[in-house]
Amino acid sequence: MLFLIFSVCFLSLGRDWIIDYHFWRAHYSQPIVVRHYSQLIPKSTTPLNGFYVSTMAQIYPEDRGTNYAIREGKKIANVLTKNLKK
């Protein structure tokens, strides 16, 4: 089913492109915010060169929303673009 959805969006996608996949389900639809949560938010940079993290946990203090996900994606895209120019 998932392949069918993606193949409609990405017409040249072939089953042989998929090495593995994992289905993840959470009990909660957004991060549980506890006291001093802002200090627990993971940084978007990682010790791995060229590997960045962008998750719903990083949109704090806003609530979940597509607009915030897009904002965070744009931040990472800007970082990647700057690093590619180096």
mmCIF file of C-alpha atoms in Angstrom:
data_model
loop_
_atom_site.group_PDB
_atom_site.id
_atom_site.type_symbol
_atom_site.label_atom_id
_atom_site.label_comp_id
_atom_site.label_asym_id
_atom_site.label_seq_id
_atom_site.Cartn_x
_atom_site.Cartn_y
_atom_site.Cartn_z
ATOM 1 C CA MET A 1 0.000 0.000 0.000
ATOM 2 C CA LEU A 2 2.758 2.441 0.960
ATOM 3 C CA PHE A 3 4.629 1.689 -2.260
ATOM 4 C CA LEU A 4 1.464 2.426 -4.250
ATOM 5 C CA ILE A 5 1.087 5.820 -2.573
ATOM 6 C CA PHE A 6 4.701 6.781 -3.224
ATOM 7 C CA SER A 7 4.680 5.474 -6.781
ATOM 8 C CA VAL A 8 1.832 7.852 -7.614
ATOM 9 C CA CYS A 9 3.897 10.790 -6.314
ATOM 10 C CA PHE A 10 7.205 9.581 -7.740
ATOM 11 C CA LEU A 11 6.453 7.985 -11.097
ATOM 12 C CA SER A 12 9.941 6.579 -11.667
ATOM 13 C CA LEU A 13 10.080 4.855 -8.263
ATOM 14 C CA GLY A 14 10.791 1.132 -8.559
ATOM 15 C CA ARG A 15 10.332 -1.565 -5.905
ATOM 16 C CA ASP A 16 14.015 -2.412 -6.259
ATOM 17 C CA TRP A 17 14.879 1.043 -4.855
ATOM 18 C CA ILE A 18 13.476 0.045 -1.457
ATOM 19 C CA ILE A 19 16.040 -1.742 0.677
ATOM 20 C CA ASP A 20 13.989 -1.938 3.868
ATOM 21 C CA TYR A 21 11.260 -0.093 5.711
ATOM 22 C CA HIS A 22 9.942 0.210 9.231
ATOM 23 C CA PHE A 23 6.517 1.133 10.459
ATOM 24 C CA TRP A 24 6.555 3.233 13.625
ATOM 25 C CA ARG A 25 3.568 4.011 15.767
ATOM 26 C CA ALA A 26 3.500 6.196 18.873
ATOM 27 C CA HIS A 27 1.011 6.418 21.705
ATOM 28 C CA TYR A 28 1.027 10.187 21.441
ATOM 29 C CA SER A 29 0.698 12.360 18.374
ATOM 30 C CA GLN A 30 3.059 15.047 19.594
ATOM 31 C CA PRO A 31 5.944 15.333 22.039
ATOM 32 C CA ILE A 32 4.986 15.360 25.699
ATOM 33 C CA VAL A 33 6.199 18.673 27.044
ATOM 34 C CA VAL A 34 7.570 18.542 30.560
ATOM 35 C CA ARG A 35 9.103 21.231 32.701
ATOM 36 C CA HIS A 36 12.279 22.669 31.117
ATOM 37 C CA TYR A 37 11.430 20.911 27.838
ATOM 38 C CA SER A 38 13.281 23.550 25.844
ATOM 39 C CA GLN A 39 16.527 22.197 27.314
ATOM 40 C CA LEU A 40 15.694 18.670 26.094
ATOM 41 C CA ILE A 41 15.077 19.511 22.438
ATOM 42 C CA PRO A 42 17.606 17.723 20.233
ATOM 43 C CA LYS A 43 19.848 19.899 18.082
ATOM 44 C CA SER A 44 19.423 19.623 14.343
ATOM 45 C CA THR A 45 23.144 19.018 13.870
ATOM 46 C CA THR A 46 24.652 15.637 14.701
ATOM 47 C CA PRO A 47 28.171 14.257 15.114
ATOM 48 C CA LEU A 48 27.778 12.630 11.672
ATOM 49 C CA ASN A 49 28.978 14.916 8.894
ATOM 50 C CA GLY A 50 26.073 15.850 6.611
ATOM 51 C CA PHE A 51 23.407 14.182 8.788
ATOM 52 C CA TYR A 52 20.761 16.421 10.319
ATOM 53 C CA VAL A 53 17.668 15.812 12.434
ATOM 54 C CA SER A 54 14.376 17.613 12.015
ATOM 55 C CA THR A 55 11.432 16.304 14.023
ATOM 56 C CA MET A 56 8.186 17.476 15.559
ATOM 57 C CA ALA A 57 10.038 17.628 18.891
ATOM 58 C CA GLN A 58 11.889 20.687 17.581
ATOM 59 C CA ILE A 59 8.867 22.899 16.889
ATOM 60 C CA TYR A 60 8.497 23.844 20.561
ATOM 61 C CA PRO A 61 6.941 26.112 21.833
ATOM 62 C CA GLU A 62 4.407 25.857 19.013
ATOM 63 C CA ASP A 63 1.969 22.997 18.782
ATOM 64 C CA ARG A 64 2.235 20.466 15.965
ATOM 65 C CA GLY A 65 1.335 21.704 12.515
ATOM 66 C CA THR A 66 2.362 21.332 8.915
ATOM 67 C CA ASN A 67 3.426 24.961 8.751
ATOM 68 C CA TYR A 68 5.943 24.383 11.562
ATOM 69 C CA ALA A 69 7.236 21.218 9.902
ATOM 70 C CA ILE A 70 7.790 23.227 6.717
ATOM 71 C CA ARG A 71 9.563 25.952 8.696
ATOM 72 C CA GLU A 72 11.934 23.402 10.239
ATOM 73 C CA GLY A 73 12.525 21.755 6.865
ATOM 74 C CA LYS A 74 13.463 25.122 5.389
ATOM 75 C CA LYS A 75 15.945 25.705 8.216
ATOM 76 C CA ILE A 76 17.689 22.413 7.456
ATOM 77 C CA ALA A 77 17.604 23.142 3.706
ATOM 78 C CA ASN A 78 19.358 26.471 4.361
ATOM 79 C CA VAL A 79 22.041 24.739 6.438
ATOM 80 C CA LEU A 80 22.564 22.137 3.704
ATOM 81 C CA THR A 81 22.775 24.806 1.011
ATOM 82 C CA LYS A 82 25.369 26.777 2.980
ATOM 83 C CA ASN A 83 27.428 23.633 3.598
ATOM 84 C CA LEU A 84 27.339 22.653 -0.084
ATOM 85 C CA LYS A 85 28.785 26.034 -1.057
ATOM 86 C CA LYS A 86 31.834 25.515 1.164
#
